[in-house]
Amino acid sequence: MDNRILLIEQAIAEDLGDGDHTSLATIPEHVTGKMKLLVKEDGIIAGVDIAEMVFQKIDPGLKMEILLSDGAEVKRGDLVFFVSGRCRSMLMAERTMLNFMQRMSGIATSTNKYVKMLEGTHALLLDTRKTTPNMRIFEKMAVVIGGGVNHRMGLYDMVMIKDNHVDFAGGIKQAILAEHNYLDRLGKKLKIEIEVRNFDELNEVLITGGVDRIMLDNFTPHDLKKAVDIIGNRFETEASGGIKLDNIREYALTGVDYISVGATTHHIKSLDLSLKAV
């Protein structure tokens, strides 16, 4: 089963419990109606497909008329879709659907602002693992909708040798060699990235080799440009740490391949959306 469906089922169960006792008491079962998703602030819409999954899980009889798809730029007052069917069902789905769509749209909107700052440069915007527990798959979907690129999904699909790994392993060379021995024993082929904190560590990585990408952590734009020039085309490069909307272009102009920004998923404001009766 699609993992998204499982998480949507859990979200519905969290909200619905043993029933929507307000709607069950006030609205007869047979009453039908129509509602609209109204945009209340400018941004990028995301999660329309997820909204449809929520509605279908609540009541397969609910029907959507989609006016705007994921990735659309929206303005206050725009309508994203209509949904029609049993009124009880629409109200039972309302908050769960909005929780997904508002957060996803907020992430897509935030991501898109960063992506626009990279236009005309070589750099691509990466997300991180700084996500809401059990919401990662949806939040990373929203990053892509906003124009960003997903980094690894979790600890299992890419190797990231960070400062703590290096310190506990006894050094950069030891960490890289240990990683290769481990992967060889398991017969796994995973991309390897290593974080460096200064030029001494960078030089050690360049001597040791055995990695696919070098993350340059908390380098200034001046030092990042120097490091990217030293690395050349031998490895992919990634900048991370202290990068914000007002300085990301300066980092991008260094020629770095990727820029990772955790704020796209954990320092965001949900987009204001509302489901209203027609």
PDB file of C-alpha atoms in Angstrom:
ATOM      1  CA  MET A   1       0.000   0.000   0.000  1.00  0.00           C
ATOM      2  CA  ASP A   2       1.073   3.569  -0.719  1.00  0.00           C
ATOM      3  CA  ASN A   3       2.674   4.933   2.474  1.00  0.00           C
ATOM      4  CA  ARG A   4       0.758   8.157   1.955  1.00  0.00           C
ATOM      5  CA  ILE A   5      -2.522   6.288   2.336  1.00  0.00           C
ATOM      6  CA  LEU A   6      -1.408   4.752   5.621  1.00  0.00           C
ATOM      7  CA  LEU A   7      -0.422   8.149   7.004  1.00  0.00           C
ATOM      8  CA  ILE A   8      -3.654   9.731   5.785  1.00  0.00           C
ATOM      9  CA  GLU A   9      -5.618   6.969   7.528  1.00  0.00           C
ATOM     10  CA  GLN A  10      -3.733   7.684  10.750  1.00  0.00           C
ATOM     11  CA  ALA A  11      -4.407  11.411  10.441  1.00  0.00           C
ATOM     12  CA  ILE A  12      -8.124  10.806   9.891  1.00  0.00           C
ATOM     13  CA  ALA A  13      -8.278   8.432  12.871  1.00  0.00           C
ATOM     14  CA  GLU A  14      -6.501  11.023  15.036  1.00  0.00           C
ATOM     15  CA  ASP A  15      -9.113  13.646  14.190  1.00  0.00           C
ATOM     16  CA  LEU A  16     -12.275  11.555  13.855  1.00  0.00           C
ATOM     17  CA  GLY A  17     -11.968   9.184  16.805  1.00  0.00           C
ATOM     18  CA  ASP A  18     -15.365   7.539  17.335  1.00  0.00           C
ATOM     19  CA  GLY A  19     -17.182  10.101  15.236  1.00  0.00           C
ATOM     20  CA  ASP A  20     -17.801  13.751  14.377  1.00  0.00           C
ATOM     21  CA  HIS A  21     -20.501  14.196  16.979  1.00  0.00           C
ATOM     22  CA  THR A  22     -21.244  17.776  15.926  1.00  0.00           C
ATOM     23  CA  SER A  23     -21.991  16.914  12.296  1.00  0.00           C
ATOM     24  CA  LEU A  24     -23.734  13.644  13.213  1.00  0.00           C
ATOM     25  CA  ALA A  25     -26.097  15.537  15.517  1.00  0.00           C
ATOM     26  CA  THR A  26     -26.811  18.636  13.437  1.00  0.00           C
ATOM     27  CA  ILE A  27     -26.873  17.425   9.815  1.00  0.00           C
ATOM     28  CA  PRO A  28     -29.179  14.640   8.559  1.00  0.00           C
ATOM     29  CA  GLU A  29     -27.340  11.819   6.808  1.00  0.00           C
ATOM     30  CA  HIS A  30     -29.050  12.322   3.451  1.00  0.00           C
ATOM     31  CA  VAL A  31     -28.261  16.053   3.104  1.00  0.00           C
ATOM     32  CA  THR A  32     -25.835  16.844   0.273  1.00  0.00           C
ATOM     33  CA  GLY A  33     -24.054  20.022  -0.701  1.00  0.00           C
ATOM     34  CA  LYS A  34     -21.040  21.632  -2.274  1.00  0.00           C
ATOM     35  CA  MET A  35     -17.964  23.357  -0.835  1.00  0.00           C
ATOM     36  CA  LYS A  36     -15.072  25.356  -2.284  1.00  0.00           C
ATOM     37  CA  LEU A  37     -11.415  25.609  -1.310  1.00  0.00           C
ATOM     38  CA  LEU A  38     -10.706  29.331  -1.040  1.00  0.00           C
ATOM     39  CA  VAL A  39      -7.199  30.849  -1.099  1.00  0.00           C
ATOM     40  CA  LYS A  40      -6.761  33.595   1.495  1.00  0.00           C
ATOM     41  CA  GLU A  41      -3.175  34.649   0.754  1.00  0.00           C
ATOM     42  CA  ASP A  42      -0.759  34.579  -2.189  1.00  0.00           C
ATOM     43  CA  GLY A  43       1.505  31.575  -2.637  1.00  0.00           C
ATOM     44  CA  ILE A  44       2.045  28.227  -4.345  1.00  0.00           C
ATOM     45  CA  ILE A  45      -0.673  25.608  -3.981  1.00  0.00           C
ATOM     46  CA  ALA A  46       0.325  22.067  -3.004  1.00  0.00           C
ATOM     47  CA  GLY A  47      -1.480  18.941  -1.857  1.00  0.00           C
ATOM     48  CA  VAL A  48      -4.457  18.807  -4.210  1.00  0.00           C
ATOM     49  CA  ASP A  49      -3.840  15.097  -4.830  1.00  0.00           C
ATOM     50  CA  ILE A  50      -3.576  14.531  -1.082  1.00  0.00           C
ATOM     51  CA  ALA A  51      -6.875  16.347  -0.537  1.00  0.00           C
ATOM     52  CA  GLU A  52      -8.514  13.963  -2.985  1.00  0.00           C
ATOM     53  CA  MET A  53      -7.086  10.983  -1.073  1.00  0.00           C
ATOM     54  CA  VAL A  54      -8.489  12.355   2.188  1.00  0.00           C
ATOM     55  CA  PHE A  55     -11.951  12.876   0.706  1.00  0.00           C
ATOM     56  CA  GLN A  56     -11.961   9.383  -0.813  1.00  0.00           C
ATOM     57  CA  LYS A  57     -10.932   7.779   2.479  1.00  0.00           C
ATOM     58  CA  ILE A  58     -13.732   9.563   4.311  1.00  0.00           C
ATOM     59  CA  ASP A  59     -16.369   8.912   1.653  1.00  0.00           C
ATOM     60  CA  PRO A  60     -15.773   7.468  -1.854  1.00  0.00           C
ATOM     61  CA  GLY A  61     -18.951   9.255  -2.905  1.00  0.00           C
ATOM     62  CA  LEU A  62     -17.354  12.706  -2.582  1.00  0.00           C
ATOM     63  CA  LYS A  63     -16.510  14.245  -5.943  1.00  0.00           C
ATOM     64  CA  MET A  64     -13.914  16.924  -6.666  1.00  0.00           C
ATOM     65  CA  GLU A  65     -13.886  19.471  -9.474  1.00  0.00           C
ATOM     66  CA  ILE A  66     -10.250  20.591  -9.624  1.00  0.00           C
ATOM     67  CA  LEU A  67      -9.612  24.102 -10.906  1.00  0.00           C
ATOM     68  CA  LEU A  68      -5.914  24.522 -10.012  1.00  0.00           C
ATOM     69  CA  SER A  69      -3.226  21.841  -9.809  1.00  0.00           C
ATOM     70  CA  ASP A  70      -0.204  21.483  -7.547  1.00  0.00           C
ATOM     71  CA  GLY A  71       2.456  24.066  -8.310  1.00  0.00           C
ATOM     72  CA  ALA A  72       0.045  26.764  -9.440  1.00  0.00           C
ATOM     73  CA  GLU A  73       0.755  30.314  -8.283  1.00  0.00           C
ATOM     74  CA  VAL A  74      -2.322  31.505  -6.419  1.00  0.00           C
ATOM     75  CA  LYS A  75      -3.647  34.856  -5.267  1.00  0.00           C
ATOM     76  CA  ARG A  76      -5.982  35.741  -2.439  1.00  0.00           C
ATOM     77  CA  GLY A  77      -9.528  34.963  -3.578  1.00  0.00           C
ATOM     78  CA  ASP A  78      -8.615  32.167  -5.998  1.00  0.00           C
ATOM     79  CA  LEU A  79     -10.594  28.918  -5.934  1.00  0.00           C
ATOM     80  CA  VAL A  80      -8.612  25.684  -6.027  1.00  0.00           C
ATOM     81  CA  PHE A  81     -11.397  23.120  -6.243  1.00  0.00           C
ATOM     82  CA  PHE A  82     -15.020  22.324  -5.486  1.00  0.00           C
ATOM     83  CA  VAL A  83     -16.051  19.196  -3.598  1.00  0.00           C
ATOM     84  CA  SER A  84     -19.604  17.864  -3.476  1.00  0.00           C
ATOM     85  CA  GLY A  85     -21.474  15.061  -1.786  1.00  0.00           C
ATOM     86  CA  ARG A  86     -22.781  14.312   1.693  1.00  0.00           C
ATOM     87  CA  CYS A  87     -22.339  17.325   3.947  1.00  0.00           C
ATOM     88  CA  ARG A  88     -21.419  15.206   6.946  1.00  0.00           C
ATOM     89  CA  SER A  89     -18.575  13.610   4.996  1.00  0.00           C
ATOM     90  CA  MET A  90     -17.167  16.903   3.742  1.00  0.00           C
ATOM     91  CA  LEU A  91     -17.089  18.328   7.262  1.00  0.00           C
ATOM     92  CA  MET A  92     -15.460  15.193   8.628  1.00  0.00           C
ATOM     93  CA  ALA A  93     -12.691  15.552   6.032  1.00  0.00           C
ATOM     94  CA  GLU A  94     -12.310  19.330   6.276  1.00  0.00           C
ATOM     95  CA  ARG A  95      -9.666  19.798   8.972  1.00  0.00           C
ATOM     96  CA  THR A  96      -7.461  16.849   8.013  1.00  0.00           C
ATOM     97  CA  MET A  97      -7.489  17.959   4.383  1.00  0.00           C
ATOM     98  CA  LEU A  98      -6.682  21.547   5.340  1.00  0.00           C
ATOM     99  CA  ASN A  99      -3.896  20.501   7.688  1.00  0.00           C
ATOM    100  CA  PHE A 100      -2.159  18.692   4.832  1.00  0.00           C
ATOM    101  CA  MET A 101      -2.774  21.331   2.184  1.00  0.00           C
ATOM    102  CA  GLN A 102      -1.991  24.397   4.278  1.00  0.00           C
ATOM    103  CA  ARG A 103       1.362  23.034   5.458  1.00  0.00           C
ATOM    104  CA  MET A 104       2.300  21.623   2.059  1.00  0.00           C
ATOM    105  CA  SER A 105       1.367  24.897   0.351  1.00  0.00           C
ATOM    106  CA  GLY A 106       3.385  26.847   2.919  1.00  0.00           C
ATOM    107  CA  ILE A 107       6.435  24.683   2.203  1.00  0.00           C
ATOM    108  CA  ALA A 108       5.976  24.958  -1.567  1.00  0.00           C
ATOM    109  CA  THR A 109       5.637  28.731  -1.233  1.00  0.00           C
ATOM    110  CA  SER A 110       8.749  29.034   0.929  1.00  0.00           C
ATOM    111  CA  THR A 111      10.743  26.731  -1.347  1.00  0.00           C
ATOM    112  CA  ASN A 112       9.736  28.666  -4.440  1.00  0.00           C
ATOM    113  CA  LYS A 113      11.064  31.909  -2.964  1.00  0.00           C
ATOM    114  CA  TYR A 114      14.500  30.315  -2.549  1.00  0.00           C
ATOM    115  CA  VAL A 115      14.367  28.696  -5.994  1.00  0.00           C
ATOM    116  CA  LYS A 116      13.658  32.040  -7.647  1.00  0.00           C
ATOM    117  CA  MET A 117      16.777  33.458  -6.020  1.00  0.00           C
ATOM    118  CA  LEU A 118      18.827  30.754  -7.792  1.00  0.00           C
ATOM    119  CA  GLU A 119      17.592  31.555 -11.304  1.00  0.00           C
ATOM    120  CA  GLY A 120      20.437  31.929 -13.757  1.00  0.00           C
ATOM    121  CA  THR A 121      22.911  30.051 -11.547  1.00  0.00           C
ATOM    122  CA  HIS A 122      24.175  26.478 -11.591  1.00  0.00           C
ATOM    123  CA  ALA A 123      22.931  25.635  -8.095  1.00  0.00           C
ATOM    124  CA  LEU A 124      19.940  23.474  -7.162  1.00  0.00           C
ATOM    125  CA  LEU A 125      18.029  23.832  -3.892  1.00  0.00           C
ATOM    126  CA  LEU A 126      17.991  20.774  -1.607  1.00  0.00           C
ATOM    127  CA  ASP A 127      15.755  20.011   1.342  1.00  0.00           C
ATOM    128  CA  THR A 128      16.911  18.226   4.525  1.00  0.00           C
ATOM    129  CA  ARG A 129      15.631  15.716   7.100  1.00  0.00           C
ATOM    130  CA  LYS A 130      14.406  18.597   9.292  1.00  0.00           C
ATOM    131  CA  THR A 131      10.774  17.630   8.872  1.00  0.00           C
ATOM    132  CA  THR A 132       7.697  17.028  11.014  1.00  0.00           C
ATOM    133  CA  PRO A 133       7.589  13.417  12.294  1.00  0.00           C
ATOM    134  CA  ASN A 134       5.367  11.254  10.062  1.00  0.00           C
ATOM    135  CA  MET A 135       4.914  14.162   7.623  1.00  0.00           C
ATOM    136  CA  ARG A 136       8.228  13.830   5.765  1.00  0.00           C
ATOM    137  CA  ILE A 137       6.820  12.248   2.615  1.00  0.00           C
ATOM    138  CA  PHE A 138       4.275  15.067   2.243  1.00  0.00           C
ATOM    139  CA  GLU A 139       6.720  17.832   3.121  1.00  0.00           C
ATOM    140  CA  LYS A 140       9.289  16.563   0.654  1.00  0.00           C
ATOM    141  CA  MET A 141       6.568  16.339  -2.001  1.00  0.00           C
ATOM    142  CA  ALA A 142       5.839  19.997  -1.312  1.00  0.00           C
ATOM    143  CA  VAL A 143       9.515  20.925  -1.763  1.00  0.00           C
ATOM    144  CA  VAL A 144       9.472  19.399  -5.258  1.00  0.00           C
ATOM    145  CA  ILE A 145       6.193  21.143  -6.069  1.00  0.00           C
ATOM    146  CA  GLY A 146       7.866  24.418  -5.078  1.00  0.00           C
ATOM    147  CA  GLY A 147      10.769  23.757  -7.455  1.00  0.00           C
ATOM    148  CA  GLY A 148      13.316  22.261  -5.055  1.00  0.00           C
ATOM    149  CA  VAL A 149      15.092  18.907  -5.111  1.00  0.00           C
ATOM    150  CA  ASN A 150      14.832  16.166  -2.514  1.00  0.00           C
ATOM    151  CA  HIS A 151      17.975  15.154  -0.648  1.00  0.00           C
ATOM    152  CA  ARG A 152      17.897  11.699   0.956  1.00  0.00           C
ATOM    153  CA  MET A 153      14.548  10.606   2.341  1.00  0.00           C
ATOM    154  CA  GLY A 154      16.069   9.154   5.503  1.00  0.00           C
ATOM    155  CA  LEU A 155      19.104   7.471   6.992  1.00  0.00           C
ATOM    156  CA  TYR A 156      18.715   4.451   4.738  1.00  0.00           C
ATOM    157  CA  ASP A 157      18.898   5.708   1.148  1.00  0.00           C
ATOM    158  CA  MET A 158      22.149   7.694   1.111  1.00  0.00           C
ATOM    159  CA  VAL A 159      25.297   7.828   3.226  1.00  0.00           C
ATOM    160  CA  MET A 160      25.965  11.157   4.947  1.00  0.00           C
ATOM    161  CA  ILE A 161      29.192  11.185   6.969  1.00  0.00           C
ATOM    162  CA  LYS A 162      28.795  14.206   9.223  1.00  0.00           C
ATOM    163  CA  ASP A 163      31.049  15.829  11.806  1.00  0.00           C
ATOM    164  CA  ASN A 164      29.930  13.553  14.646  1.00  0.00           C
ATOM    165  CA  HIS A 165      30.592  10.439  12.543  1.00  0.00           C
ATOM    166  CA  VAL A 166      34.073  11.727  11.711  1.00  0.00           C
ATOM    167  CA  ASP A 167      34.831  12.552  15.342  1.00  0.00           C
ATOM    168  CA  PHE A 168      33.613   9.198  16.668  1.00  0.00           C
ATOM    169  CA  ALA A 169      35.331   7.250  13.858  1.00  0.00           C
ATOM    170  CA  GLY A 170      38.677   8.851  14.620  1.00  0.00           C
ATOM    171  CA  GLY A 171      39.029  10.955  11.489  1.00  0.00           C
ATOM    172  CA  ILE A 172      37.938  11.462   7.909  1.00  0.00           C
ATOM    173  CA  LYS A 173      40.012   8.692   6.343  1.00  0.00           C
ATOM    174  CA  GLN A 174      38.894   6.194   8.975  1.00  0.00           C
ATOM    175  CA  ALA A 175      35.223   7.126   8.482  1.00  0.00           C
ATOM    176  CA  ILE A 176      35.368   6.811   4.677  1.00  0.00           C
ATOM    177  CA  LEU A 177      37.211   3.484   4.742  1.00  0.00           C
ATOM    178  CA  ALA A 178      34.859   2.096   7.398  1.00  0.00           C
ATOM    179  CA  GLU A 179      31.873   3.114   5.294  1.00  0.00           C
ATOM    180  CA  HIS A 180      33.211   1.337   2.215  1.00  0.00           C
ATOM    181  CA  ASN A 181      33.968  -1.809   4.217  1.00  0.00           C
ATOM    182  CA  TYR A 182      30.448  -1.760   5.632  1.00  0.00           C
ATOM    183  CA  LEU A 183      28.766  -1.300   2.266  1.00  0.00           C
ATOM    184  CA  ASP A 184      30.918  -3.999   0.684  1.00  0.00           C
ATOM    185  CA  ARG A 185      29.961  -6.478   3.412  1.00  0.00           C
ATOM    186  CA  LEU A 186      26.282  -5.792   2.838  1.00  0.00           C
ATOM    187  CA  GLY A 187      26.538  -5.636  -0.933  1.00  0.00           C
ATOM    188  CA  LYS A 188      24.908  -2.200  -0.887  1.00  0.00           C
ATOM    189  CA  LYS A 189      25.551   0.569  -3.392  1.00  0.00           C
ATOM    190  CA  LEU A 190      24.707   3.915  -1.845  1.00  0.00           C
ATOM    191  CA  LYS A 191      25.866   7.389  -2.760  1.00  0.00           C
ATOM    192  CA  ILE A 192      28.362   8.726  -0.191  1.00  0.00           C
ATOM    193  CA  GLU A 193      28.476  12.338   0.952  1.00  0.00           C
ATOM    194  CA  ILE A 194      30.849  13.727   3.561  1.00  0.00           C
ATOM    195  CA  GLU A 195      30.711  16.972   5.494  1.00  0.00           C
ATOM    196  CA  VAL A 196      33.821  19.109   5.940  1.00  0.00           C
ATOM    197  CA  ARG A 197      34.206  22.037   8.309  1.00  0.00           C
ATOM    198  CA  ASN A 198      37.421  23.620   7.056  1.00  0.00           C
ATOM    199  CA  PHE A 199      40.113  23.433   4.391  1.00  0.00           C
ATOM    200  CA  ASP A 200      42.199  20.911   6.341  1.00  0.00           C
ATOM    201  CA  GLU A 201      39.291  18.455   6.321  1.00  0.00           C
ATOM    202  CA  LEU A 202      38.630  19.223   2.662  1.00  0.00           C
ATOM    203  CA  ASN A 203      42.219  18.411   1.753  1.00  0.00           C
ATOM    204  CA  GLU A 204      42.007  15.129   3.658  1.00  0.00           C
ATOM    205  CA  VAL A 205      38.882  14.156   1.716  1.00  0.00           C
ATOM    206  CA  LEU A 206      40.565  15.036  -1.567  1.00  0.00           C
ATOM    207  CA  ILE A 207      43.544  12.834  -0.664  1.00  0.00           C
ATOM    208  CA  THR A 208      41.372   9.928   0.548  1.00  0.00           C
ATOM    209  CA  GLY A 209      38.693  10.042  -2.158  1.00  0.00           C
ATOM    210  CA  GLY A 210      35.933   7.439  -2.104  1.00  0.00           C
ATOM    211  CA  VAL A 211      33.020   9.854  -1.908  1.00  0.00           C
ATOM    212  CA  ASP A 212      30.491  11.236  -4.373  1.00  0.00           C
ATOM    213  CA  ARG A 213      29.715  14.619  -2.842  1.00  0.00           C
ATOM    214  CA  ILE A 214      31.387  17.010  -0.424  1.00  0.00           C
ATOM    215  CA  MET A 215      29.238  19.171   1.845  1.00  0.00           C
ATOM    216  CA  LEU A 216      30.968  22.421   2.766  1.00  0.00           C
ATOM    217  CA  ASP A 217      29.451  23.327   6.097  1.00  0.00           C
ATOM    218  CA  ASN A 218      29.285  26.913   7.345  1.00  0.00           C
ATOM    219  CA  PHE A 219      31.774  28.201   4.773  1.00  0.00           C
ATOM    220  CA  THR A 220      31.536  31.887   3.920  1.00  0.00           C
ATOM    221  CA  PRO A 221      30.734  32.653   0.271  1.00  0.00           C
ATOM    222  CA  HIS A 222      34.379  33.692  -0.222  1.00  0.00           C
ATOM    223  CA  ASP A 223      35.715  30.435   1.218  1.00  0.00           C
ATOM    224  CA  LEU A 224      33.043  28.409  -0.555  1.00  0.00           C
ATOM    225  CA  LYS A 225      34.159  29.800  -3.919  1.00  0.00           C
ATOM    226  CA  LYS A 226      37.760  28.901  -3.075  1.00  0.00           C
ATOM    227  CA  ALA A 227      36.745  25.380  -2.030  1.00  0.00           C
ATOM    228  CA  VAL A 228      34.603  24.799  -5.132  1.00  0.00           C
ATOM    229  CA  ASP A 229      37.536  25.872  -7.321  1.00  0.00           C
ATOM    230  CA  ILE A 230      39.891  23.494  -5.471  1.00  0.00           C
ATOM    231  CA  ILE A 231      37.459  20.564  -5.843  1.00  0.00           C
ATOM    232  CA  GLY A 232      36.856  21.277  -9.520  1.00  0.00           C
ATOM    233  CA  ASN A 233      34.853  18.530 -11.223  1.00  0.00           C
ATOM    234  CA  ARG A 234      36.190  15.705  -9.063  1.00  0.00           C
ATOM    235  CA  PHE A 235      33.177  15.595  -6.728  1.00  0.00           C
ATOM    236  CA  GLU A 236      29.740  17.111  -6.450  1.00  0.00           C
ATOM    237  CA  THR A 237      29.613  20.055  -4.053  1.00  0.00           C
ATOM    238  CA  GLU A 238      27.003  21.166  -1.564  1.00  0.00           C
ATOM    239  CA  ALA A 239      26.810  24.266   0.620  1.00  0.00           C
ATOM    240  CA  SER A 240      25.047  24.153   3.967  1.00  0.00           C
ATOM    241  CA  GLY A 241      24.741  26.209   7.137  1.00  0.00           C
ATOM    242  CA  GLY A 242      23.839  29.844   7.685  1.00  0.00           C
ATOM    243  CA  ILE A 243      22.161  30.166   4.299  1.00  0.00           C
ATOM    244  CA  LYS A 244      19.059  32.343   4.181  1.00  0.00           C
ATOM    245  CA  LEU A 245      16.849  33.934   1.580  1.00  0.00           C
ATOM    246  CA  ASP A 246      18.815  37.179   1.674  1.00  0.00           C
ATOM    247  CA  ASN A 247      22.214  35.553   1.044  1.00  0.00           C
ATOM    248  CA  ILE A 248      21.490  32.377  -0.924  1.00  0.00           C
ATOM    249  CA  ARG A 249      22.237  33.965  -4.277  1.00  0.00           C
ATOM    250  CA  GLU A 250      25.707  34.966  -3.103  1.00  0.00           C
ATOM    251  CA  TYR A 251      26.350  31.306  -2.267  1.00  0.00           C
ATOM    252  CA  ALA A 252      24.899  30.142  -5.577  1.00  0.00           C
ATOM    253  CA  LEU A 253      27.203  32.412  -7.564  1.00  0.00           C
ATOM    254  CA  THR A 254      30.228  30.489  -6.229  1.00  0.00           C
ATOM    255  CA  GLY A 255      29.476  27.665  -8.683  1.00  0.00           C
ATOM    256  CA  VAL A 256      28.427  25.160  -6.013  1.00  0.00           C
ATOM    257  CA  ASP A 257      26.196  22.326  -7.285  1.00  0.00           C
ATOM    258  CA  TYR A 258      23.687  22.133  -4.436  1.00  0.00           C
ATOM    259  CA  ILE A 259      22.540  24.340  -1.588  1.00  0.00           C
ATOM    260  CA  SER A 260      20.677  22.712   1.301  1.00  0.00           C
ATOM    261  CA  VAL A 261      18.289  24.814   3.367  1.00  0.00           C
ATOM    262  CA  GLY A 262      16.468  23.247   6.314  1.00  0.00           C
ATOM    263  CA  ALA A 263      14.228  26.283   6.710  1.00  0.00           C
ATOM    264  CA  THR A 264      12.144  25.244   3.698  1.00  0.00           C
ATOM    265  CA  THR A 265      10.507  22.546   5.833  1.00  0.00           C
ATOM    266  CA  HIS A 266      10.958  23.542   9.469  1.00  0.00           C
ATOM    267  CA  HIS A 267      10.776  27.349   9.479  1.00  0.00           C
ATOM    268  CA  ILE A 268       7.659  27.863   7.422  1.00  0.00           C
ATOM    269  CA  LYS A 269       4.258  29.486   7.729  1.00  0.00           C
ATOM    270  CA  SER A 270       1.272  27.495   6.521  1.00  0.00           C
ATOM    271  CA  LEU A 271      -0.622  29.058   3.648  1.00  0.00           C
ATOM    272  CA  ASP A 272      -4.056  30.361   4.675  1.00  0.00           C
ATOM    273  CA  LEU A 273      -6.760  28.262   2.975  1.00  0.00           C
ATOM    274  CA  SER A 274     -10.397  27.787   3.852  1.00  0.00           C
ATOM    275  CA  LEU A 275     -13.121  25.269   2.915  1.00  0.00           C
ATOM    276  CA  LYS A 276     -16.462  27.047   2.648  1.00  0.00           C
ATOM    277  CA  ALA A 277     -19.982  26.035   1.724  1.00  0.00           C
ATOM    278  CA  VAL A 278     -21.121  27.227  -1.705  1.00  0.00           C
TER     279      VAL A 278
END
